[in-house]
Coordinates of C-alpha atoms in Angstrom, one line a residue:
Chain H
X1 CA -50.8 53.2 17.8
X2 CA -53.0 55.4 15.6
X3 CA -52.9 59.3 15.7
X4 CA -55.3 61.1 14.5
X5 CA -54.4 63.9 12.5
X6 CA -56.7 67.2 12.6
X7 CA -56.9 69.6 9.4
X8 CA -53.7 71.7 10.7
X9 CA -51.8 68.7 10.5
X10 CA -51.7 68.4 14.5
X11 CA -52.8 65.3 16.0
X12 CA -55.7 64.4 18.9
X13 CA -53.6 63.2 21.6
X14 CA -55.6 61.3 24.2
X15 CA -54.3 61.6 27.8
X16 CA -54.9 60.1 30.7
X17 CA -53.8 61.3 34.4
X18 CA -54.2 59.1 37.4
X19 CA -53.6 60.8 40.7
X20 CA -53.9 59.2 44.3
X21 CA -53.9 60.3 48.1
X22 CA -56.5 62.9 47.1
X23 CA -56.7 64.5 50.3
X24 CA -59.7 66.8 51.5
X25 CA -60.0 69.3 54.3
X26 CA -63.6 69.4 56.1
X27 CA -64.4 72.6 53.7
X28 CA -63.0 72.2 50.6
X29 CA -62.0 69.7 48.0
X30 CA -58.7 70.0 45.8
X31 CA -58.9 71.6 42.7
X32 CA -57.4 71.9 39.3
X33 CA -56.9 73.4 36.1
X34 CA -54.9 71.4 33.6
X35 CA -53.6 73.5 30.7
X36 CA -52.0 72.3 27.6
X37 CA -49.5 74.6 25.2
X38 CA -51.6 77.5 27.2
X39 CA -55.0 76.5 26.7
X40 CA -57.0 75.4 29.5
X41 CA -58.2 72.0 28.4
X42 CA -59.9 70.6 31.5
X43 CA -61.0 71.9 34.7
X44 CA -62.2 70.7 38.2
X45 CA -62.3 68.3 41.2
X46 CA -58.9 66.4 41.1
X47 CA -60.5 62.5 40.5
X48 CA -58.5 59.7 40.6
X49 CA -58.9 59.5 36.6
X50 CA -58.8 62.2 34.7
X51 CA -59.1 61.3 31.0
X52 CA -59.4 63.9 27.5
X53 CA -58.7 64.0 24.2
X54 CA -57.2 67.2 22.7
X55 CA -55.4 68.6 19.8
X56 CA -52.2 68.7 20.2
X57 CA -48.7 69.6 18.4
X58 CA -45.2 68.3 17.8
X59 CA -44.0 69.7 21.2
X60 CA -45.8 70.2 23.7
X61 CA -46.1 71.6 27.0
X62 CA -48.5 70.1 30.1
X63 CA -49.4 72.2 33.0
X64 CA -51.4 70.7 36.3
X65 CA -52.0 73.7 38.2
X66 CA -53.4 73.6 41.9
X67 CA -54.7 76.6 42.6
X68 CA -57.1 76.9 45.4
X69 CA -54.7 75.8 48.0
X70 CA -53.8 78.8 50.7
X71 CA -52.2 78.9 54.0
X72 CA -55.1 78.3 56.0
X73 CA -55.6 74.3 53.8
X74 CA -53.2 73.5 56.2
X75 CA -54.2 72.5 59.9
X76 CA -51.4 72.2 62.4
X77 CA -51.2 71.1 65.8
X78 CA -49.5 72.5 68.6
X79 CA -46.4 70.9 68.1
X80 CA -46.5 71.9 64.3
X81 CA -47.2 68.5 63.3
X82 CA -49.8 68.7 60.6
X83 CA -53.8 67.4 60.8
X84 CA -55.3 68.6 58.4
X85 CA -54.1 69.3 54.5
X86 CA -55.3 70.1 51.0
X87 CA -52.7 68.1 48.6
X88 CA -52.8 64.9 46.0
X89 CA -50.3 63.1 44.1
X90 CA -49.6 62.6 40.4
X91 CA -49.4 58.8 39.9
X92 CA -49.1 58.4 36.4
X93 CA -49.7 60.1 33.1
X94 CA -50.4 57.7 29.8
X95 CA -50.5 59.6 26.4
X96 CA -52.0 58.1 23.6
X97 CA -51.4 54.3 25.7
X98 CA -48.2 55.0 26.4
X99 CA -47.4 55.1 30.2
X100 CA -44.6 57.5 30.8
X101 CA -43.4 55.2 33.6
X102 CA -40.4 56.6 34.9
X103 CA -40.1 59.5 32.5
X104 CA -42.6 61.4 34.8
X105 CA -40.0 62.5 36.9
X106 CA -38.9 64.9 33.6
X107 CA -40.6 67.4 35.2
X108 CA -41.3 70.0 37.7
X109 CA -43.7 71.7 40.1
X110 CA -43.3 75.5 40.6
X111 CA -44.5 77.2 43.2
X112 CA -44.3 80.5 44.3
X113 CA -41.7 81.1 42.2
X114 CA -39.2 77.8 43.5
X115 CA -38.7 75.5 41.1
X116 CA -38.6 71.9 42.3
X117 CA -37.3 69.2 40.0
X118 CA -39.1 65.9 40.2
X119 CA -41.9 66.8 42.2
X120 CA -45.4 65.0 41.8
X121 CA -46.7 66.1 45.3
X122 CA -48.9 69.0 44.9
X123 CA -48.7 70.3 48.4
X124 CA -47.9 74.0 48.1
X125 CA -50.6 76.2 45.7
X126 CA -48.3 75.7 42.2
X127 CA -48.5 74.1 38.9
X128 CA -46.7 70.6 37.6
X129 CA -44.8 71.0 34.0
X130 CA -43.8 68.3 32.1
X131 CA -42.6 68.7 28.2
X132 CA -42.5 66.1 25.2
X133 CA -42.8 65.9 22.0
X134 CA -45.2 63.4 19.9
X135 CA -45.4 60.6 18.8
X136 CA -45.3 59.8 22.7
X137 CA -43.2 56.8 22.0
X138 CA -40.7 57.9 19.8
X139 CA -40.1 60.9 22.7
X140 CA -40.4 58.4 25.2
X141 CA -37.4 56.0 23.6
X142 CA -35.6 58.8 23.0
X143 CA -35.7 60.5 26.5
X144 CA -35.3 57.3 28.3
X145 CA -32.1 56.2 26.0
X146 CA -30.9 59.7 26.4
X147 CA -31.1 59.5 30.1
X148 CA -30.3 55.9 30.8
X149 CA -27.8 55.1 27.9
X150 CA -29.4 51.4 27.8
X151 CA -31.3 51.1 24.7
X152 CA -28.9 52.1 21.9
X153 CA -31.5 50.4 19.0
X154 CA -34.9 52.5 20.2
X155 CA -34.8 54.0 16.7
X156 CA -34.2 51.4 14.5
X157 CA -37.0 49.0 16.3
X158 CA -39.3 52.1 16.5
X159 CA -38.6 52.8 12.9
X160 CA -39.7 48.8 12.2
X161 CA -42.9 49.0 14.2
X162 CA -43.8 52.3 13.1
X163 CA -43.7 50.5 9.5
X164 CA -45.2 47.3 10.8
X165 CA -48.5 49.0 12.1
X166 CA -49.2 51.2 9.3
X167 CA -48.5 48.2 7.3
X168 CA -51.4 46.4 9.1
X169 CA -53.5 49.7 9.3
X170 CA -53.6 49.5 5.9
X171 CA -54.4 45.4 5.5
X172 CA -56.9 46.4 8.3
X173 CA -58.6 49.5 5.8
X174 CA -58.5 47.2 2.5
Chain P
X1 CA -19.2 29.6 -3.4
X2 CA -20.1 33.0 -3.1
X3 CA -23.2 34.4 -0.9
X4 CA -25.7 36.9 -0.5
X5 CA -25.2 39.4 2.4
X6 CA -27.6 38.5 5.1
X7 CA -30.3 40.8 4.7
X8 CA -30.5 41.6 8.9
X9 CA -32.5 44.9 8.7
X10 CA -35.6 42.3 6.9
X11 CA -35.5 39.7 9.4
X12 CA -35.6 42.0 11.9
X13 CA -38.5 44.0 10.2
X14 CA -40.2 40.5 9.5
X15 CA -39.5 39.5 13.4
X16 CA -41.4 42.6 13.9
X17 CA -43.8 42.1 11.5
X18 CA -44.9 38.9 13.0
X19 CA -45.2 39.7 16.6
X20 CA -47.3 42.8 16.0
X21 CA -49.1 40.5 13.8
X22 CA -49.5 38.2 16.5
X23 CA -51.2 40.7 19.2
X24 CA -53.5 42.3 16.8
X25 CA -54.6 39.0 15.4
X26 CA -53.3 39.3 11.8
X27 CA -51.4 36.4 11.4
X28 CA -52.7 34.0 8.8
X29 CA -52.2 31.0 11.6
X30 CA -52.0 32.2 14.9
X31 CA -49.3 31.3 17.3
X32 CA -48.8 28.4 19.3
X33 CA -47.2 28.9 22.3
X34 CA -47.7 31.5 24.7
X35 CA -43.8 32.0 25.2
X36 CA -44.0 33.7 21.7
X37 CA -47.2 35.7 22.1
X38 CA -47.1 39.4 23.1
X39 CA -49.6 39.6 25.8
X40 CA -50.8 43.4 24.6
X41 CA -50.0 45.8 22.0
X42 CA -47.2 47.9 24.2
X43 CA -44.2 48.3 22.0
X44 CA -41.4 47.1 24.8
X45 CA -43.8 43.7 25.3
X46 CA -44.2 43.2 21.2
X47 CA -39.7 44.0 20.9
X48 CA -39.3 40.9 23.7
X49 CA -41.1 39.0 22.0
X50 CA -39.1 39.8 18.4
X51 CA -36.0 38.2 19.7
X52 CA -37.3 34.9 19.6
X53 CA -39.4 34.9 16.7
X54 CA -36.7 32.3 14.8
X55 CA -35.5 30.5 17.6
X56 CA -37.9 27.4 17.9
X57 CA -37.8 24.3 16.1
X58 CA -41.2 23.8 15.4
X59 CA -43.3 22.6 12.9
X60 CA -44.6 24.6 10.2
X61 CA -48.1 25.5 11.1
X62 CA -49.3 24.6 7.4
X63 CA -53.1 25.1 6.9
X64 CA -53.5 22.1 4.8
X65 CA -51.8 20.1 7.8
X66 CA -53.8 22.1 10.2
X67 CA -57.0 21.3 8.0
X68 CA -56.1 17.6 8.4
X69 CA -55.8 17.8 12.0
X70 CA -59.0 19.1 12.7
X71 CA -60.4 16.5 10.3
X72 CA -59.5 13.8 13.0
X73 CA -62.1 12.5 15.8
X74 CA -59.8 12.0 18.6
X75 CA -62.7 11.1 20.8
X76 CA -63.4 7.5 18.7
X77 CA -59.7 6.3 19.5
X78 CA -60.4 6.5 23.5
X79 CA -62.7 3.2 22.8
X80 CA -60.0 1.8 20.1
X81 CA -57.6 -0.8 22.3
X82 CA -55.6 -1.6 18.8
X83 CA -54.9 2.1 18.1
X84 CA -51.6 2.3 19.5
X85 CA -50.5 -1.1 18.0
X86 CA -51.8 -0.2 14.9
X87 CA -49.8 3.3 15.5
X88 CA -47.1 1.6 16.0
X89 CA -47.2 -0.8 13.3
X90 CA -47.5 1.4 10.6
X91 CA -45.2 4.1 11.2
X92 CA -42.2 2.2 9.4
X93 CA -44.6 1.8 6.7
X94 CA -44.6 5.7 6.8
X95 CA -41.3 6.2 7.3
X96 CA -40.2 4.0 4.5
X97 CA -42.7 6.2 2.3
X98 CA -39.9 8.5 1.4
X99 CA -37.9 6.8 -1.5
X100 CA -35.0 9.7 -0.2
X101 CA -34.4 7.3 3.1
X102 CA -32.3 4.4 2.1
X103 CA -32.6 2.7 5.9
X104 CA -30.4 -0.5 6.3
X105 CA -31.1 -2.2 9.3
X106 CA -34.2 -0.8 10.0
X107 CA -36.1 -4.2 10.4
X108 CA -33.9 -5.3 13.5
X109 CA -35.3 -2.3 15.6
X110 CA -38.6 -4.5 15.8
X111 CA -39.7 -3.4 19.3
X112 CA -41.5 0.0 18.3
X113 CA -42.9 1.7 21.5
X114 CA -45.5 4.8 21.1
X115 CA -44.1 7.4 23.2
X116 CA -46.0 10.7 24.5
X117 CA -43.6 12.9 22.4
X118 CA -40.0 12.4 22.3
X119 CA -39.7 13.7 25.8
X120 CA -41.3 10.6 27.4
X121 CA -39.1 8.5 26.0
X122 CA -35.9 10.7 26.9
X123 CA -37.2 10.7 30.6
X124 CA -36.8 6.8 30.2
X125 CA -33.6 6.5 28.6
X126 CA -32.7 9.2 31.5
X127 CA -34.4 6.5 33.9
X128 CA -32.4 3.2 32.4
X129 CA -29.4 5.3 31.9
X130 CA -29.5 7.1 35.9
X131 CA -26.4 5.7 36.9
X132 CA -24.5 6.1 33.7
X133 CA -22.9 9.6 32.1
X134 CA -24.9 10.9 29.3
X135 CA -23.1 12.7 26.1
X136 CA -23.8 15.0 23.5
X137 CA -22.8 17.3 21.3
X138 CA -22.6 21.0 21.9
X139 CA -25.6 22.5 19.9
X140 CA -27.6 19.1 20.7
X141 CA -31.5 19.8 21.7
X142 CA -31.2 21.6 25.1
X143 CA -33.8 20.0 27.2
X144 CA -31.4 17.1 27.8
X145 CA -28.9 19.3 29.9
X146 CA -32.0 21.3 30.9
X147 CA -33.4 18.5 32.5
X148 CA -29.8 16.5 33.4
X149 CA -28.8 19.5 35.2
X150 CA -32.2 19.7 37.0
X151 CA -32.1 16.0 38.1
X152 CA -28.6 16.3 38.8
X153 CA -27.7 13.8 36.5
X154 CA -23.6 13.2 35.0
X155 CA -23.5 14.4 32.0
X156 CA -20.7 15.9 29.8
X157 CA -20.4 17.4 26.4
X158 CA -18.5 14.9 23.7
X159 CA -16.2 18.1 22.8
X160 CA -15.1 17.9 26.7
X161 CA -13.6 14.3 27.2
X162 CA -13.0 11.1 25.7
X163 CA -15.8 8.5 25.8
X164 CA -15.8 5.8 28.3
X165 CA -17.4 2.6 28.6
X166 CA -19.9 4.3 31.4
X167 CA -21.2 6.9 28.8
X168 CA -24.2 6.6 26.6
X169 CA -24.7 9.2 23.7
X170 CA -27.5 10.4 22.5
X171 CA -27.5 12.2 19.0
X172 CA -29.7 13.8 16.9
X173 CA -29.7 13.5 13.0
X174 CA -30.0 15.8 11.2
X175 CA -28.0 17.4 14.2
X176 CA -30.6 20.0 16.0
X177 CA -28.0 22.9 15.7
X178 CA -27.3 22.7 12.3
X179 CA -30.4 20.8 10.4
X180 CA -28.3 18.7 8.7
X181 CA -25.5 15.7 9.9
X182 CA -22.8 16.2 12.7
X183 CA -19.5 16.9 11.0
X184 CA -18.2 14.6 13.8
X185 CA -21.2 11.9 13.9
X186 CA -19.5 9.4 11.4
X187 CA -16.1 9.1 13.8
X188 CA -18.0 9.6 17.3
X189 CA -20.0 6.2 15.9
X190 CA -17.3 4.6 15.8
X191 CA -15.5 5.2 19.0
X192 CA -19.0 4.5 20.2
X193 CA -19.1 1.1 18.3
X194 CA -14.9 0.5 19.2
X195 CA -15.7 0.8 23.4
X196 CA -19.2 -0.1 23.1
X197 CA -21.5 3.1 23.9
X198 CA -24.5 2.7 23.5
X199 CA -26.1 5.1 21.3
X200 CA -30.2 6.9 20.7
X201 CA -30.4 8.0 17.5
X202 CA -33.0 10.5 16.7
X203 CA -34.4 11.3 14.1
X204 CA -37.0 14.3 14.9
X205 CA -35.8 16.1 11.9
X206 CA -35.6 13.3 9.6
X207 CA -39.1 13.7 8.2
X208 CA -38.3 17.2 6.8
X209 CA -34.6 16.5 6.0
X210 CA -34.3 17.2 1.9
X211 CA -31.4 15.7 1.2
X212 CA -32.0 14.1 -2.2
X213 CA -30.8 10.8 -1.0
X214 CA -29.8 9.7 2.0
X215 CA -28.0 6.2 3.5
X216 CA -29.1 5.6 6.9
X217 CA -27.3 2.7 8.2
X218 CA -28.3 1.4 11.4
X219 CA -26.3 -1.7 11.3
X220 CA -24.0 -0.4 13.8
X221 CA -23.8 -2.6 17.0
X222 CA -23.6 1.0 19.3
X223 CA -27.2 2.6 17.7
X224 CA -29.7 0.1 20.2
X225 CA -32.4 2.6 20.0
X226 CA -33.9 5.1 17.3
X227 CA -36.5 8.2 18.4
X228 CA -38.9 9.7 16.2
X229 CA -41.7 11.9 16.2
X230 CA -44.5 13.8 14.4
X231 CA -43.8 17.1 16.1
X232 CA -41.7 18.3 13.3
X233 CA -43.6 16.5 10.5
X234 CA -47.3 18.1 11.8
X235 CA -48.2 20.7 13.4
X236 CA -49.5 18.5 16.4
X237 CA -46.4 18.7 19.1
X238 CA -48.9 19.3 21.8
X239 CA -50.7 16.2 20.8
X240 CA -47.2 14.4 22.1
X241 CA -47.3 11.6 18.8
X242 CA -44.0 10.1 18.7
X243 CA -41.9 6.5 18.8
X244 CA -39.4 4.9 19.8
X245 CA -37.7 1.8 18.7
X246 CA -35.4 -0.7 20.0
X247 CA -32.9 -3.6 19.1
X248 CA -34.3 -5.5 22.4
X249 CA -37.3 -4.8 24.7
X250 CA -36.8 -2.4 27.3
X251 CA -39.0 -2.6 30.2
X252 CA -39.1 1.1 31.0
X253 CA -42.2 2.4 32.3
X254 CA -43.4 3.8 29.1
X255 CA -43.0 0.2 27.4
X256 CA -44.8 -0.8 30.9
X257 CA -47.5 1.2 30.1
X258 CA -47.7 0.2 26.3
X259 CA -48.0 -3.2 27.4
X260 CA -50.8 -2.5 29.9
X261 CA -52.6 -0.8 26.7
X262 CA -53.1 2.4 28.0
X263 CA -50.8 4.3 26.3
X264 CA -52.3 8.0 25.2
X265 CA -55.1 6.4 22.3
X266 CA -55.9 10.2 21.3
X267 CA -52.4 10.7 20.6
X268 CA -51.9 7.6 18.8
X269 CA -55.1 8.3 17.0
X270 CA -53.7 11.1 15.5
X271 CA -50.4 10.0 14.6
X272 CA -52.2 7.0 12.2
X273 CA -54.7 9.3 10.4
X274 CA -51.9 11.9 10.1
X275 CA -49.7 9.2 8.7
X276 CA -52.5 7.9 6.3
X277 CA -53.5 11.1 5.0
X278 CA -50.0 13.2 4.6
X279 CA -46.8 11.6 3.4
X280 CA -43.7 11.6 5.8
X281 CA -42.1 14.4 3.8
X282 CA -44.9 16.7 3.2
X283 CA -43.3 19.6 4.5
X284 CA -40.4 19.3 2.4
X285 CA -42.2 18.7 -0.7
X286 CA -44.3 22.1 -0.4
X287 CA -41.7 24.2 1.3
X288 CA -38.4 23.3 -0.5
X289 CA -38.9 26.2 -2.7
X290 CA -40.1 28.7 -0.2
X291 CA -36.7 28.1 1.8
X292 CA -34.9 28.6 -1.4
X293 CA -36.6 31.7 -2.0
X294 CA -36.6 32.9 1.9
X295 CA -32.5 32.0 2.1
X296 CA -32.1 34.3 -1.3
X297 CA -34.2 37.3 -0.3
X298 CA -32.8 37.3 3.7
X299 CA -29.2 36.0 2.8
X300 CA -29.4 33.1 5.0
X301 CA -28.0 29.5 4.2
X302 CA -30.1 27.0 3.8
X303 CA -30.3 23.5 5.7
X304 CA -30.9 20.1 5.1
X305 CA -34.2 20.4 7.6
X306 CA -36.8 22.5 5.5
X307 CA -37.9 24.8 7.9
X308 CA -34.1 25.9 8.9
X309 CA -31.9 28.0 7.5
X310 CA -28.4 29.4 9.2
X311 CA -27.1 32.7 9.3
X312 CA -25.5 35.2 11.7
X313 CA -27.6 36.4 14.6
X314 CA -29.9 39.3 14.3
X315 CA -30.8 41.2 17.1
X316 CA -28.4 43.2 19.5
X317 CA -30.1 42.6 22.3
X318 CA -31.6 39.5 21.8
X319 CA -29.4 37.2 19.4
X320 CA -26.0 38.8 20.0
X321 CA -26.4 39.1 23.8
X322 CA -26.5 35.5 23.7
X323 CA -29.5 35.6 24.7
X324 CA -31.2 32.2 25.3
X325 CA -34.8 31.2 26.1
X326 CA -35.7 28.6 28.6
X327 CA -32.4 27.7 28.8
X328 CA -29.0 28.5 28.9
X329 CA -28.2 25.4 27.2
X330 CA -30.7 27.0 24.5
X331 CA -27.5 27.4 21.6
X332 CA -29.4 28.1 18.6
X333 CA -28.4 31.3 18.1
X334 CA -27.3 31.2 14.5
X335 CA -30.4 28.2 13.4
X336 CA -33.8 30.1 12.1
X337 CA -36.9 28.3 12.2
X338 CA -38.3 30.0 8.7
X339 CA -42.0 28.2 9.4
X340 CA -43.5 31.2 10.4
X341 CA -42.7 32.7 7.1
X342 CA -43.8 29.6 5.5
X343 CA -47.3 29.8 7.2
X344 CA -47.5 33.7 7.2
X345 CA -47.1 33.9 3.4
X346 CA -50.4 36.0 3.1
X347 CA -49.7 38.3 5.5
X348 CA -45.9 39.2 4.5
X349 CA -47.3 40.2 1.0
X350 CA -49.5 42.2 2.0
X351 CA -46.8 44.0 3.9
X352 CA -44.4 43.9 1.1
X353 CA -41.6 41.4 2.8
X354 CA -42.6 38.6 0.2
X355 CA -41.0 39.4 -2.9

């Protein structure tokens, strides 16, 4: 794993988003806006792949919002059951080739003021927040060992690979 | 005698060193065996594969030997019928090449057979033995159980019971566990001799044993077969050159075969030009000091098999979990295989692990 630093001393962090069950309406496509540490970094037709490099900092904040959902994106039938709906699902986010696996569920979707922990459904117009800090792995040992309790050398073996690859970056430069 | 603290935070490093090595194609000889490769660069695939990084008991992957190896046109033996006979005629030759190995005895094993690794002729000691109860010691090379369990054959570990006159024993020397001679192996010879066990000797190890000088006395009515092999010696165990040799003719289906004359001629092949061109202690006579030097930096003992050293284990989850691959007969959780240091010298420099 190589970052690449930027003059500020913040690194490009490449991310990628996978969403699935991308659903349309007959009129209208979903859309969104995905915002990182308030700055709009991408913005459009929700694709299956959505993939960007940007600068980023130690912590960090990621915002999916889906905004051009409204009341009438969602068809029902007489008995209420719904036909018709504008939604998609977050599958997986990978940052800087680190899958974040079950660390998505760290986050939240907010909508209309409700908070809902652990959502990756974007049915409702909202936005999806998920926080962590870089180097991706490092926060992702961290978190998991944190959460889980089952991985009390993370730091140590991070620590060694961390040393390992620069170590080999630098065979690799000579 | 006092000792150097075993340096556990370097061999872990090192472990590390060579795995990540491994999947970005660094290491001055690449792996082996897929078991030990990490299959990408994700860091939870490269740490499983740390754990293990000591644990084998193969052969150094020298680049000379390698070299040598590649030197060889297997393809000419396939038309060669004397190959194997000549293969098996001049391994004692070979063996006796080593002025260290003082055999006695070694002329009345004068049925040499070429085996296809020291796992064919196992399966056909297993086959001659089926109806008997096979022994060993704890720490003894795992694939026996492995495979006794899987057959469902009787077995039992020496520690466990008293011998009977149904057992046969097989033992390795220098013992696989330790790299160097079972404690016990002197006194277990002689029950074995007293009630008349039958014993395999083998001697996978021997050829990188460095013991200054040692008596090998065969004499013993109990030893009625002796197993050797080139998969420690060379880096060729998936060439499967090995031998076995017995008091008496067996007529197992790998001496079946021999006779037939169509025993593996590539493999055989090998083993002779190996043989001519490399002496049986190679290993030991260019890696002696780098164990030295490997056991003083990482605070490891050294063995009497050159590519082993001893030590306590050094991962949590891996060593100390008991952890054990293949097998869970796999007990080698205090033996390191230091061959990939040996053939990653380069590489460890330049990392700053060699000092």
């Amino acid at each position: 794993m190589v970052l690449q630093d930027t003059q500020e001393g913040n690194t490009i962090m490449d991310l990628n988003l996978y969403f699935k069950n991308i659903n349309s309406t007959k009129n209208k496509d979903p859309f969104c806006k995905i915002i990182l540490n308030n700055n709009e970094v991408w913005k459009g037709k929700v694709q299956e792949h959505i993939s960007f490099k940007y600068e980023a900092e130690k912590s960090n904040i990621l915002q999916i919002h889906f905004d051009n959902k409204t009341n009438r994106d969602t068809v029902v039938d007489l008995e209420n059951k719904i036909i018709e709906d504008l939604n998609f699902e977050l599958e997986k986010i990978v940052i800087d080739d680190v899958d974040l696996k079950h660390l998505i569920w760290q986050s939240k979707y907010i909508a209309d003021n409700n908070v809902i922990e652990s959502c990756l459904f974007f049915g409702p117009k909202g936005y999806f927040e998920i926080k962590f800090d870089l180097p991706i792995l490092k926060w992702w040992l961290k978190v998991n060992h944190l959460k889980n309790n089952n991985d009390p050398t993370w730091e140590t073996d991070y620590k060694y690979y961390e040393e390992v690859c620069q170590g080999l970056n630098k065979i690799q430069q000579r | 005698m006092s000792r150097i603290k075993q340096d556990t935070a370097k061999i872990t490093k090192i472990a590390w060193a060579l795995m990540t090595a491994t999947v970005k194609n660094k290491l001055d000889v690449p792996g082996e065996y897929i078991w030990n490769i990490p299959t990408n660069n994700e860091f939870h695939e490269i740490r499983s594969k740390t754990y293990s990084v000591f644990s084998s008991g193969n052969c150094i992957k020298d680049s000379e030997a390698i070299k040598t190896i590649e030197s060889v046109n297997p393809s000419k033996y396939l038309r060669d019928p004397w190959i194997t006979k000549t293969f098996e005629e001049y391994f004692p030759v070979w063996l006796r090449g080593c002025s260290r190995f003082k055999f006695q005895g070694l002329d009345d094993f004068k049925h040499g057979c070429f085996a296809q690794g020291s796992q064919e002729y196992f399966l056909n000691y297993y086959i001659m033995n089926r109806h008997k109860r096979f022994r060993v010691f704890k720490g003894e090379y795992w694939w026996h159980m492995e495979v006794w369990k899987k057959l469902g054959l009787n077995w039992a570990y020496i520690e466990d019971g008293d011998l009977d006159s149904n057992d046969v024993v097989i033992l390795s020397f220098p013992f696989a566990r330790l790299g160097d001679k079972h404690p016990e192996q002197e006194n277990l010879l002689d029950m074995c001799d007293k009630i008349g066990v039958p014993v395999m000797l083998d001697f996978i190890y021997l050829p990188n044993s460095t013991y200054d000088s040692i008596d090998i006395d065969l004499r013993r009515s109990c030893i009625t077969s002796l197993s050797f092999s080139l998969s420690k010696a060379f880096p060729i165990a998936t060439a499967r050159v090995a031998i076995r040799f017995t008091r008496e003719k067996v007529n197992d289906p790998m001496q079946i075969s021999n006779d037939e004359n169509v025993s593996n001629r590539v493999a055989s092949g090998y083993g002779y030009e190996m043989m001519k061109k490399l002496p049986v202690d190679f290993m030991v006579r260019k890696y002696k000091k780098e164990q030295e030097h490997w056991c003083h930096t990482l605070g490891l003992t050294p063995t009497k098999v050159v590519h082993f050293a001893l030590g306590e284990p050094y991962t949590d989850i891996g060593r100390m979990n008991q952890k054990r691959f293949f097998s869970e007969f796999n007990d080698q959780e205090n033996r390191y295989n230091l061959g990939p240091l040996f053939a990653n010298k380069n590489l460890l420099t330049n990392l700053g692990y060699y000092d």
